[in-house]
mmCIF file of N, CA and C in Angstrom:
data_model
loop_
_atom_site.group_PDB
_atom_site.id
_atom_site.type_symbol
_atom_site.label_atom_id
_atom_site.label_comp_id
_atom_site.label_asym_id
_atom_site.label_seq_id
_atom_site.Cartn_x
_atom_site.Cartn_y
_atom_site.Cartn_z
ATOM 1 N N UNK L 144 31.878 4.738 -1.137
ATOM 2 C CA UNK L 144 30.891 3.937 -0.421
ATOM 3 C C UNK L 144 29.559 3.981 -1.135
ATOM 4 N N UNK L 145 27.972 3.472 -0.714
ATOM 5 C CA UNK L 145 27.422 3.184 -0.918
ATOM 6 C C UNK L 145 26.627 4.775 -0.511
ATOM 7 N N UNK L 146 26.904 5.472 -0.106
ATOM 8 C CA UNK L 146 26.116 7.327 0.340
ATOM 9 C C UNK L 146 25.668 7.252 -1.406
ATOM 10 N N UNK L 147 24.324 7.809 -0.993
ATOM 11 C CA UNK L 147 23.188 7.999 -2.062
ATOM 12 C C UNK L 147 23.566 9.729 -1.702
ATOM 13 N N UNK L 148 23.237 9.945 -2.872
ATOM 14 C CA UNK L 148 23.743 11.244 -3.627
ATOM 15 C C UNK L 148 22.112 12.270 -2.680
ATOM 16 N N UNK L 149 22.758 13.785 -2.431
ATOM 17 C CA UNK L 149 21.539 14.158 -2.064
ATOM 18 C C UNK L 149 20.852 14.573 -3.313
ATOM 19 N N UNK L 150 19.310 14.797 -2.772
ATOM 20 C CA UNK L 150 18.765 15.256 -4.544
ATOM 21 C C UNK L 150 17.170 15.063 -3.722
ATOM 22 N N UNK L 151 16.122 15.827 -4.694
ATOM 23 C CA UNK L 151 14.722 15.243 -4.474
ATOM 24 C C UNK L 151 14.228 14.012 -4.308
ATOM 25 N N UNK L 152 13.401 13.932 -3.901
ATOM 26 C CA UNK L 152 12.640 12.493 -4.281
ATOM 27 C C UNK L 152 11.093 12.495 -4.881
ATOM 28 N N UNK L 153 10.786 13.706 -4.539
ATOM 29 C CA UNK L 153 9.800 14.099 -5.450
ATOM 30 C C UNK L 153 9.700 15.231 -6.522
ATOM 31 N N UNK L 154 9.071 14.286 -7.666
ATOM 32 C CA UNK L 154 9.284 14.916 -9.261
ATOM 33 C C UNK L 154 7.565 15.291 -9.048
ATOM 34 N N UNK L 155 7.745 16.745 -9.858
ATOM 35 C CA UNK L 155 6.246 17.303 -10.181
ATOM 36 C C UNK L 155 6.585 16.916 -11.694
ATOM 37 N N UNK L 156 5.590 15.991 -12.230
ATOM 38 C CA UNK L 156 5.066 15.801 -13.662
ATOM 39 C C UNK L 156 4.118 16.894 -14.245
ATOM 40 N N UNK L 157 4.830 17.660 -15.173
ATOM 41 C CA UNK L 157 4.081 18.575 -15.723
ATOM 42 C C UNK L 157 3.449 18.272 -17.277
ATOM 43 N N UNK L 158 2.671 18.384 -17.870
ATOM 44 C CA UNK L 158 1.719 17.951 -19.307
ATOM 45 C C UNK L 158 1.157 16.940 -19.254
ATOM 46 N N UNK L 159 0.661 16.458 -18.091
ATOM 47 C CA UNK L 159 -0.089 15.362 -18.228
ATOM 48 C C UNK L 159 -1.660 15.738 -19.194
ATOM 49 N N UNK L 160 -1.898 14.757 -19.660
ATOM 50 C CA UNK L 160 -3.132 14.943 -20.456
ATOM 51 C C UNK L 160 -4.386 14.909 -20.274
ATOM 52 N N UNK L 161 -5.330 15.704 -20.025
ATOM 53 C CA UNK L 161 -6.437 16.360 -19.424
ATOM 54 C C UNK L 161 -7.082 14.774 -19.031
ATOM 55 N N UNK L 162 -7.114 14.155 -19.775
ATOM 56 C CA UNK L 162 -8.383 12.644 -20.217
ATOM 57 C C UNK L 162 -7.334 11.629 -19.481
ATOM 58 N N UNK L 163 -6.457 11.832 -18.697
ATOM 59 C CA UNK L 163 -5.171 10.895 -18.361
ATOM 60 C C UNK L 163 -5.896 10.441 -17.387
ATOM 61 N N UNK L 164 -6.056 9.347 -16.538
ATOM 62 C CA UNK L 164 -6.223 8.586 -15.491
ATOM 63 C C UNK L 164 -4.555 7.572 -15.184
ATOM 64 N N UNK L 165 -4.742 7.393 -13.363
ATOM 65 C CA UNK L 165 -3.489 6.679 -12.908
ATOM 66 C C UNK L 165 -3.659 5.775 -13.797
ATOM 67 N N UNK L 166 -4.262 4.801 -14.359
ATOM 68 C CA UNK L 166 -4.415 3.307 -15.114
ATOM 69 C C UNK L 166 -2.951 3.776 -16.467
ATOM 70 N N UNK L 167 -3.553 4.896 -16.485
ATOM 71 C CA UNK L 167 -2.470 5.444 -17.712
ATOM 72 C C UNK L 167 -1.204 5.377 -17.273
ATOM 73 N N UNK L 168 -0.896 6.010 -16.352
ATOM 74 C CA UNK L 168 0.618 6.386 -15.991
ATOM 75 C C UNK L 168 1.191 4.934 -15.280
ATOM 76 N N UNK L 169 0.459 4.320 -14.493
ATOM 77 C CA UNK L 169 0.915 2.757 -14.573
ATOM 78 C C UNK L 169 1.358 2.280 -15.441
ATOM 79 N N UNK L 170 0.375 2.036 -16.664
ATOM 80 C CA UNK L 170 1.144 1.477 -17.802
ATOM 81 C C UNK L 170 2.556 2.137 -18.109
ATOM 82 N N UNK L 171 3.035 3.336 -17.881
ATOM 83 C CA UNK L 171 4.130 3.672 -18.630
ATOM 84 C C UNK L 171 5.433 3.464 -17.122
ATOM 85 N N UNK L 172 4.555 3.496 -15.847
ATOM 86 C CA UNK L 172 5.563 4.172 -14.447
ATOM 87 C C UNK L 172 5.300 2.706 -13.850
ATOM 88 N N UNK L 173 4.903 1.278 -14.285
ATOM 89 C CA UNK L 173 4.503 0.485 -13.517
ATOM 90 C C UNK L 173 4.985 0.235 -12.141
ATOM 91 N N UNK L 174 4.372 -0.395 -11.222
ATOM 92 C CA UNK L 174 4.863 -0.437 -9.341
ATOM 93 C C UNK L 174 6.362 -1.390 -9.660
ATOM 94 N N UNK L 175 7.230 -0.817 -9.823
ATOM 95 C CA UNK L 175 8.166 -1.446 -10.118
ATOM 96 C C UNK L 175 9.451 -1.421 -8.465
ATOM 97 N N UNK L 176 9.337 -1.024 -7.209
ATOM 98 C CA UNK L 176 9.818 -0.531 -5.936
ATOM 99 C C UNK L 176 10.448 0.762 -6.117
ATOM 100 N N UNK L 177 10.791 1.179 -6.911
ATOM 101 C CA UNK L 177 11.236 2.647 -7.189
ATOM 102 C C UNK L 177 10.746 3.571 -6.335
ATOM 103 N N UNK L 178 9.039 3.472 -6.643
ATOM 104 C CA UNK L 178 8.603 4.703 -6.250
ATOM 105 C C UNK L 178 7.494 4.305 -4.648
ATOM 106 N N UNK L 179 6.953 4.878 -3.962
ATOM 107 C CA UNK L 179 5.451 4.543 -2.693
ATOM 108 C C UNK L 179 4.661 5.715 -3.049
ATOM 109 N N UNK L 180 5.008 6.601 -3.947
ATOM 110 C CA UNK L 180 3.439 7.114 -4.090
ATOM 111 C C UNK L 180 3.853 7.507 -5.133
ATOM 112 N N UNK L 181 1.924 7.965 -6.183
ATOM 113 C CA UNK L 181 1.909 8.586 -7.443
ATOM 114 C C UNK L 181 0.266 9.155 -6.811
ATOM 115 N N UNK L 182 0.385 10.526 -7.260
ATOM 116 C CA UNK L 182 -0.543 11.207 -7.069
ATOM 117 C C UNK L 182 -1.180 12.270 -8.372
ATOM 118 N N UNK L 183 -2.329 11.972 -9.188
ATOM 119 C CA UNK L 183 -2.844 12.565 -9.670
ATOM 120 C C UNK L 183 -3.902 13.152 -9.644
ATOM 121 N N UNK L 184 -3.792 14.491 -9.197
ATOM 122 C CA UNK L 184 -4.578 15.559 -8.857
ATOM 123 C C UNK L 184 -5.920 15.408 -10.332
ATOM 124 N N UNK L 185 -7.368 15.516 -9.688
ATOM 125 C CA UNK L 185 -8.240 15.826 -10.877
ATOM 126 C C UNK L 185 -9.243 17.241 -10.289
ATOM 127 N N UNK L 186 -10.328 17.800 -11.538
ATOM 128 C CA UNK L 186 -10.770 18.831 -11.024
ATOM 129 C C UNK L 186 -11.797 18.446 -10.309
ATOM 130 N N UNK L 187 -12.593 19.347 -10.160
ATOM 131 C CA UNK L 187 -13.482 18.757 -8.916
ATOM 132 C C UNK L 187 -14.901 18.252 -9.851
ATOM 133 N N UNK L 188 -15.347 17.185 -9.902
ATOM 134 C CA UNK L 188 -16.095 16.688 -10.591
ATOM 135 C C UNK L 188 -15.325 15.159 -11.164
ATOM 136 N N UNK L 189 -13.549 15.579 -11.125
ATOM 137 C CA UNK L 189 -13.206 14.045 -11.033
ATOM 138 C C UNK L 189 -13.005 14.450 -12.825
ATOM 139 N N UNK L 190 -13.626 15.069 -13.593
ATOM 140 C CA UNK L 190 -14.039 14.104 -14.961
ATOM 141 C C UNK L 190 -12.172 14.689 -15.532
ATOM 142 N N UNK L 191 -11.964 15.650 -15.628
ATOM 143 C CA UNK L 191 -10.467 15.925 -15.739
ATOM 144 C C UNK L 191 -8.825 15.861 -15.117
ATOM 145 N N UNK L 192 -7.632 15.427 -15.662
ATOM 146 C CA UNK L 192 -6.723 15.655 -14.472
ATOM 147 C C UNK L 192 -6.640 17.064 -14.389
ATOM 148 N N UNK L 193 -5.917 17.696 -13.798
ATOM 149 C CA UNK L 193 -5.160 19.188 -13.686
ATOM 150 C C UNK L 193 -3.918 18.915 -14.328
ATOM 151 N N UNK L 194 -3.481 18.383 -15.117
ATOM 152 C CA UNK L 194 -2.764 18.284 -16.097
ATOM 153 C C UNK L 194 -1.307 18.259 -15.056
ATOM 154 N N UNK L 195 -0.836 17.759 -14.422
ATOM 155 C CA UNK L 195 0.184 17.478 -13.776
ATOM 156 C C UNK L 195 0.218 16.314 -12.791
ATOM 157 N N UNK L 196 0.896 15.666 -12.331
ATOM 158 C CA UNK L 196 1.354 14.609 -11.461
ATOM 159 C C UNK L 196 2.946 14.523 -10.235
ATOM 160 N N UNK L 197 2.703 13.886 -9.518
ATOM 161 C CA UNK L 197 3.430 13.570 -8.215
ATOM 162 C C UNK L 197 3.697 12.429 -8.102
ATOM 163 N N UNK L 198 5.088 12.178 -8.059
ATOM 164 C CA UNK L 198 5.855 10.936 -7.883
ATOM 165 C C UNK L 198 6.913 10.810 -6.682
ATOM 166 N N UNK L 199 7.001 10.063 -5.842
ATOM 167 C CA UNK L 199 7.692 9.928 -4.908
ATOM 168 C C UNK L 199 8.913 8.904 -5.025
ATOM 169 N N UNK L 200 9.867 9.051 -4.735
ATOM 170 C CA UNK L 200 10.749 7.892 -5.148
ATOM 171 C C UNK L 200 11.659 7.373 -3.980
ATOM 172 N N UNK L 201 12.081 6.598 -3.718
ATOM 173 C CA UNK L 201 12.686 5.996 -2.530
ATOM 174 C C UNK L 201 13.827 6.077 -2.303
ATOM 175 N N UNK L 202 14.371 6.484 -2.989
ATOM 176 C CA UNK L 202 15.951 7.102 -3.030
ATOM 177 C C UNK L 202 15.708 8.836 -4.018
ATOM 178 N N UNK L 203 16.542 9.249 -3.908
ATOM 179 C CA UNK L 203 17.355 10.743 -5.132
ATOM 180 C C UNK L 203 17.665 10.383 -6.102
ATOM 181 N N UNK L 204 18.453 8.794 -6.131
ATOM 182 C CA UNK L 204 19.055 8.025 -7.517
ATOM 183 C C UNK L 204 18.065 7.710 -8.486
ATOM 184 N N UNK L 205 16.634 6.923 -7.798
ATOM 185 C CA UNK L 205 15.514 6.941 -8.851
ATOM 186 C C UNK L 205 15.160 8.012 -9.299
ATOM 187 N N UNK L 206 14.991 8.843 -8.749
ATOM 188 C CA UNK L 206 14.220 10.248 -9.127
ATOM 189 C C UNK L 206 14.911 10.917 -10.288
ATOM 190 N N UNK L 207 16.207 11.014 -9.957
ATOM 191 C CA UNK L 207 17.364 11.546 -11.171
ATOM 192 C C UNK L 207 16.930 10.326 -12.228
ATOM 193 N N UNK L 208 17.436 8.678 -12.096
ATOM 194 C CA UNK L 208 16.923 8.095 -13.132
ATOM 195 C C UNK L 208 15.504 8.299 -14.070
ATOM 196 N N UNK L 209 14.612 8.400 -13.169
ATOM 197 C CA UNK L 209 13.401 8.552 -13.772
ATOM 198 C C UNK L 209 12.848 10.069 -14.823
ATOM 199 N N UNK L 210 13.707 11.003 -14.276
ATOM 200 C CA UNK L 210 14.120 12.226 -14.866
ATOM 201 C C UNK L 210 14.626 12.306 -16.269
ATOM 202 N N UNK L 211 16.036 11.747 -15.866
ATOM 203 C CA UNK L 211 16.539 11.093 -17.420
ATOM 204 C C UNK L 211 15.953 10.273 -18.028
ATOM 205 N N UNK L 212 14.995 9.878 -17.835
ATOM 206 C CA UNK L 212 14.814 8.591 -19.178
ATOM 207 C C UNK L 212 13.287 9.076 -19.173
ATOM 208 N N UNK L 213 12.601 10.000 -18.752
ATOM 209 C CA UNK L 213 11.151 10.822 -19.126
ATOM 210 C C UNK L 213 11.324 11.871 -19.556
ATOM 211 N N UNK L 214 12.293 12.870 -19.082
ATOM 212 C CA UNK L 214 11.960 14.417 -19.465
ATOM 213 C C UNK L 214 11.705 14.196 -21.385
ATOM 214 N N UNK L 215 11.115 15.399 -21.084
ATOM 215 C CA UNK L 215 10.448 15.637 -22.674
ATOM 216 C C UNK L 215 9.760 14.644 -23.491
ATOM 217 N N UNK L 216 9.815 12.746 -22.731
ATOM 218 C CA UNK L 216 8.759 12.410 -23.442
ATOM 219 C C UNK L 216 7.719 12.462 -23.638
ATOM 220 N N UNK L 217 7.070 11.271 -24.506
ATOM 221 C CA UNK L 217 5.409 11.175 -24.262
ATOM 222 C C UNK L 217 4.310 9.786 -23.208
ATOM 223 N N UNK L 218 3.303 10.417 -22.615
ATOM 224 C CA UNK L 218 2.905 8.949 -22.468
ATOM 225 C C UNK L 218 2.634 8.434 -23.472
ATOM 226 N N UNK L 219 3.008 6.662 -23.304
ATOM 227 C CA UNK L 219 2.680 5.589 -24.464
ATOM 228 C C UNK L 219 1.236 6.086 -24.819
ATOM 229 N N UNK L 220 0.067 6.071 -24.214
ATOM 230 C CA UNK L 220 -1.028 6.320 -24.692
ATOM 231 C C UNK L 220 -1.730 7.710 -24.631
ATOM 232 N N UNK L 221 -0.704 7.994 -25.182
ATOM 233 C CA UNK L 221 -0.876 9.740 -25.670
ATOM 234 C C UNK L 221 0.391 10.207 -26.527
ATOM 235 N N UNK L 222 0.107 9.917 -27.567
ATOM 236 C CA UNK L 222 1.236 9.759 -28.662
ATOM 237 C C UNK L 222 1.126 11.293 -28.912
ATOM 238 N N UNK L 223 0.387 11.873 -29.050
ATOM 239 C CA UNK L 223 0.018 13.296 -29.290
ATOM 240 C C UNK L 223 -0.224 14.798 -28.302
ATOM 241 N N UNK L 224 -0.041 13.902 -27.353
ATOM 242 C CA UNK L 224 0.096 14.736 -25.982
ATOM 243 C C UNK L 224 1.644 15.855 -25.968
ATOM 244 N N UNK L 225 1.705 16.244 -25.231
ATOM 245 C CA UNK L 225 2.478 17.392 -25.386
ATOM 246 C C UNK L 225 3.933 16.738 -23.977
ATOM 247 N N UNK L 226 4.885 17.124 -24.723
ATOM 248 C CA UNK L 226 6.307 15.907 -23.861
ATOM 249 C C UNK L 226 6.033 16.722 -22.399
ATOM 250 N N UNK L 227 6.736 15.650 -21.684
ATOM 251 C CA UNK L 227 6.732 15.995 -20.435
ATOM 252 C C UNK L 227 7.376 16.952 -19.408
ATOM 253 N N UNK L 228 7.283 17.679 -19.067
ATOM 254 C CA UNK L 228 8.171 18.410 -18.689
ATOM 255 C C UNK L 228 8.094 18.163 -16.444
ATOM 256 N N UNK L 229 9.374 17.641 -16.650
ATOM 257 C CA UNK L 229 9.398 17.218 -15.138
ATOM 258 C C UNK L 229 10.811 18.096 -14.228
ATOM 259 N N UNK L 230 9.959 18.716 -13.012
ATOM 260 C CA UNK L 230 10.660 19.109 -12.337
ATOM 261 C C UNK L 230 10.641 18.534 -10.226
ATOM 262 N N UNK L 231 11.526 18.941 -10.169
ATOM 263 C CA UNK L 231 11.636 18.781 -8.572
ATOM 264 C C UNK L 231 9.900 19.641 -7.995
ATOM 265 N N UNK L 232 9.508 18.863 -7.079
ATOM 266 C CA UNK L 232 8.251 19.310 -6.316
ATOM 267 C C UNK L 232 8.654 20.344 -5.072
ATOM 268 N N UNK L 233 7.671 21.261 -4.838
ATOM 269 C CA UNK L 233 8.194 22.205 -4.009
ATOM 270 C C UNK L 233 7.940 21.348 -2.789
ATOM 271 N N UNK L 234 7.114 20.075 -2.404
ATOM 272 C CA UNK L 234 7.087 19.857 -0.986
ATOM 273 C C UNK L 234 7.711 18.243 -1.276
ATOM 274 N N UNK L 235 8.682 18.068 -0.381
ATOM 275 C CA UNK L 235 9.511 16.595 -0.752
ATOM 276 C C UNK L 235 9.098 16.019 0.324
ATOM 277 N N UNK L 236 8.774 14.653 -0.726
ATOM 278 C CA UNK L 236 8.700 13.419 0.429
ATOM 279 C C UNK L 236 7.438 12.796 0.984
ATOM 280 N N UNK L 237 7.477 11.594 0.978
ATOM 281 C CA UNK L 237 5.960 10.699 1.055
ATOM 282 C C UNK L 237 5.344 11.248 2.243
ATOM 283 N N UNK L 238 5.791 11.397 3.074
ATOM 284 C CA UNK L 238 4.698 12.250 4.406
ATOM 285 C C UNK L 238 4.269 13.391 3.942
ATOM 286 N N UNK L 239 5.000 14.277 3.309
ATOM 287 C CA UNK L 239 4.776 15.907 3.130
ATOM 288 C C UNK L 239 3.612 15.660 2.366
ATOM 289 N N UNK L 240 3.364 14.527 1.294
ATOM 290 C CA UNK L 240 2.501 14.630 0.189
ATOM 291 C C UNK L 240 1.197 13.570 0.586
ATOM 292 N N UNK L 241 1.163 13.061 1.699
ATOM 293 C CA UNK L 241 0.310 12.532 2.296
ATOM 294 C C UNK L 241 -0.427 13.394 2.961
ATOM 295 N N UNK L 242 0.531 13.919 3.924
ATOM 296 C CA UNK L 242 -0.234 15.186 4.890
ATOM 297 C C UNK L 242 -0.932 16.491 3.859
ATOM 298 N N UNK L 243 -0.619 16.480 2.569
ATOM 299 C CA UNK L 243 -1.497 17.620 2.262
ATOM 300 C C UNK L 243 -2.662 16.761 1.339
ATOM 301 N N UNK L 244 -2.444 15.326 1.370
ATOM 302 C CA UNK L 244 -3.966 14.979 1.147
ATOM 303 C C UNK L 244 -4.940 14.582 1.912
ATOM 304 N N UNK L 245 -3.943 14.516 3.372
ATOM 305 C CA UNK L 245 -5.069 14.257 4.699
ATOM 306 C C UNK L 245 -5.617 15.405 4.852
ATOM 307 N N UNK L 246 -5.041 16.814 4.602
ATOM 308 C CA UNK L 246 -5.498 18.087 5.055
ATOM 309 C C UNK L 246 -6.563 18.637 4.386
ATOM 310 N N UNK L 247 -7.229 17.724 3.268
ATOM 311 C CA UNK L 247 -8.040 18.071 2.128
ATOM 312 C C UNK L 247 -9.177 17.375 2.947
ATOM 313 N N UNK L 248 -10.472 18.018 2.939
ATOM 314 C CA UNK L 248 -11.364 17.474 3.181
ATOM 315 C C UNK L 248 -12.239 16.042 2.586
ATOM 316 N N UNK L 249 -12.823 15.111 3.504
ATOM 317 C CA UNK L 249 -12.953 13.903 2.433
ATOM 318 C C UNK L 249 -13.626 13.771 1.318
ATOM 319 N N UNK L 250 -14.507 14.572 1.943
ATOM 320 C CA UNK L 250 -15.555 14.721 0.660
ATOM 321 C C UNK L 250 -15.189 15.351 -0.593
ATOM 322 N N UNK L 251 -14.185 16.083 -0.784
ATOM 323 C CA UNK L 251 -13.822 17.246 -1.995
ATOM 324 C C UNK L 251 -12.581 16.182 -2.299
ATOM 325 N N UNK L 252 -12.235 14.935 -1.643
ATOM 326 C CA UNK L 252 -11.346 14.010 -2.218
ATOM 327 C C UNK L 252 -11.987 13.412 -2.860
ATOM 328 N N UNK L 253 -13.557 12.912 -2.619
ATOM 329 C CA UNK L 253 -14.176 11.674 -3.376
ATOM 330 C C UNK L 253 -14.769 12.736 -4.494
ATOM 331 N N UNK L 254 -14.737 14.172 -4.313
ATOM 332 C CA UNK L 254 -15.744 14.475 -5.560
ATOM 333 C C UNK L 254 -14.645 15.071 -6.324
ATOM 334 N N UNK L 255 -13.627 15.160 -6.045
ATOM 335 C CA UNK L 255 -12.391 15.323 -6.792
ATOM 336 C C UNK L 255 -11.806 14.060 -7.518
ATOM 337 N N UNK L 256 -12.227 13.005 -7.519
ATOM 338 C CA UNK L 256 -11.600 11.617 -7.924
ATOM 339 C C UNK L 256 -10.358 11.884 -7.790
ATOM 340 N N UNK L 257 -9.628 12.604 -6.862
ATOM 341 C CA UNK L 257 -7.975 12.429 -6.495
ATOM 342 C C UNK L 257 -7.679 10.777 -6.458
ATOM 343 N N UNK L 258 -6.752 10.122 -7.864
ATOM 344 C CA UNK L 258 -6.252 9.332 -7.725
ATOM 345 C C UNK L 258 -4.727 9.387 -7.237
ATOM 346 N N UNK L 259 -4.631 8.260 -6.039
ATOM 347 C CA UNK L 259 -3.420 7.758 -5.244
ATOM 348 C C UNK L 259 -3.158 7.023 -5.388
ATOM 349 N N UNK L 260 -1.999 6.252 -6.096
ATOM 350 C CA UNK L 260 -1.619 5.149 -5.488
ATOM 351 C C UNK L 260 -0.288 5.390 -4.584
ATOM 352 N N UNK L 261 -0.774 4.414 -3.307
ATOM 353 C CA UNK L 261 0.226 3.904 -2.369
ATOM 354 C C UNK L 261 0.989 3.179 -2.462
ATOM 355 N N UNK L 262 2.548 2.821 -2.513
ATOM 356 C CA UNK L 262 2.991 1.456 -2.703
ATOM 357 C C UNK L 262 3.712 0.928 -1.903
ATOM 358 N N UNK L 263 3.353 -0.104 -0.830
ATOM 359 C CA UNK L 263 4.371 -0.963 0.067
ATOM 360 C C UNK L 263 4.262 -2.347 -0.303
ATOM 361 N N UNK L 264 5.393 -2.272 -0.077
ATOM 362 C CA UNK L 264 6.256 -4.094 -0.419
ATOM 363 C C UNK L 264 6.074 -4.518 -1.667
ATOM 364 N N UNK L 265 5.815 -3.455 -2.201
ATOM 365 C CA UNK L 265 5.546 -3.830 -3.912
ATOM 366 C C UNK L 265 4.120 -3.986 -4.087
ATOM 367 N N UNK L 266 3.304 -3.428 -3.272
ATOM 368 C CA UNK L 266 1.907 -3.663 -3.783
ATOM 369 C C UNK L 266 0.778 -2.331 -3.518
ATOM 370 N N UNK L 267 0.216 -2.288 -4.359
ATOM 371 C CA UNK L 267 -0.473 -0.458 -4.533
ATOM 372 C C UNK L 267 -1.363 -1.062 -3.350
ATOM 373 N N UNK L 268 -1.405 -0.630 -2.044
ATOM 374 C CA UNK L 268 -2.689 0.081 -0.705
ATOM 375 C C UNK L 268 -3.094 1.022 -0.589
ATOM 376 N N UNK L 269 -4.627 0.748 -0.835
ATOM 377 C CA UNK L 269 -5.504 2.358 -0.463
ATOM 378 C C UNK L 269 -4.865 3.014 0.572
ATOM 379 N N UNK L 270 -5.119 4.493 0.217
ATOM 380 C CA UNK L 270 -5.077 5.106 1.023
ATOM 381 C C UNK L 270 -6.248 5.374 2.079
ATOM 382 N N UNK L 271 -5.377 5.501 3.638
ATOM 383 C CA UNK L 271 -6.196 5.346 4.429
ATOM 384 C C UNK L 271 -6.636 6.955 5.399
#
């Protein structure tokens, strides 16, 4: 039958590149329905990422796909960046990873430049 395999749905992206912004990882992860969220954590001042990322995927099947066809690469615009190393996230799932950015205070979100994108019906919405 059609039973989707169990498995994560959220991948922790590890080596992201200090100077990386979401604009970056779009280009390589574009809103293609796969995924409803990408979350890149920055330090507080915004000007750096924390060198890792959060991807949510809508099935286990993307997540495994997206696994296989990234681990150990590079981003396109970071030819020199260090390959990727992607694993399962310790908290699964678009609520779990919402609720620990509602639980963050707002202000240490805006001075954190925590970039989110949201994605329904195929189209990135602020988060609210």
């Amino acid at each position: 039958g059609s039973h989707e395999p169990d498995g994560p749905t959220t991948l922790m992206v590890r080596n992201i590149p200090a100077d990386c912004r979401c604009e970056d990882l779009l280009w390589d992860w574009p809103i293609d329905g796969t995924y409803d969220l990408l979350y890149l954590p920055r330090r507080s001042g915004g000007r750096s990422a924390l060198g890792y990322a959060f991807i949510n995927f809508v099935s286990p099947s993307h997540a495994s796909a997206f696994l296989a066809s990234w681990k150990l690469r590079r981003l396109s615009r970071f030819p020199h960046g260090r390959s990727l190393n992607i694993v399962s996230a310790e908290r699964q799932g678009f609520e779990a990873i919402l609720h620990q950015l509602r639980t963050k205070p707002a202000s240490e979100m805006r001075s954190r430049g925590c970039e989110v994108v949201v994605v329904k019906d195929g189209q990135h919405v602020p988060l609210n």
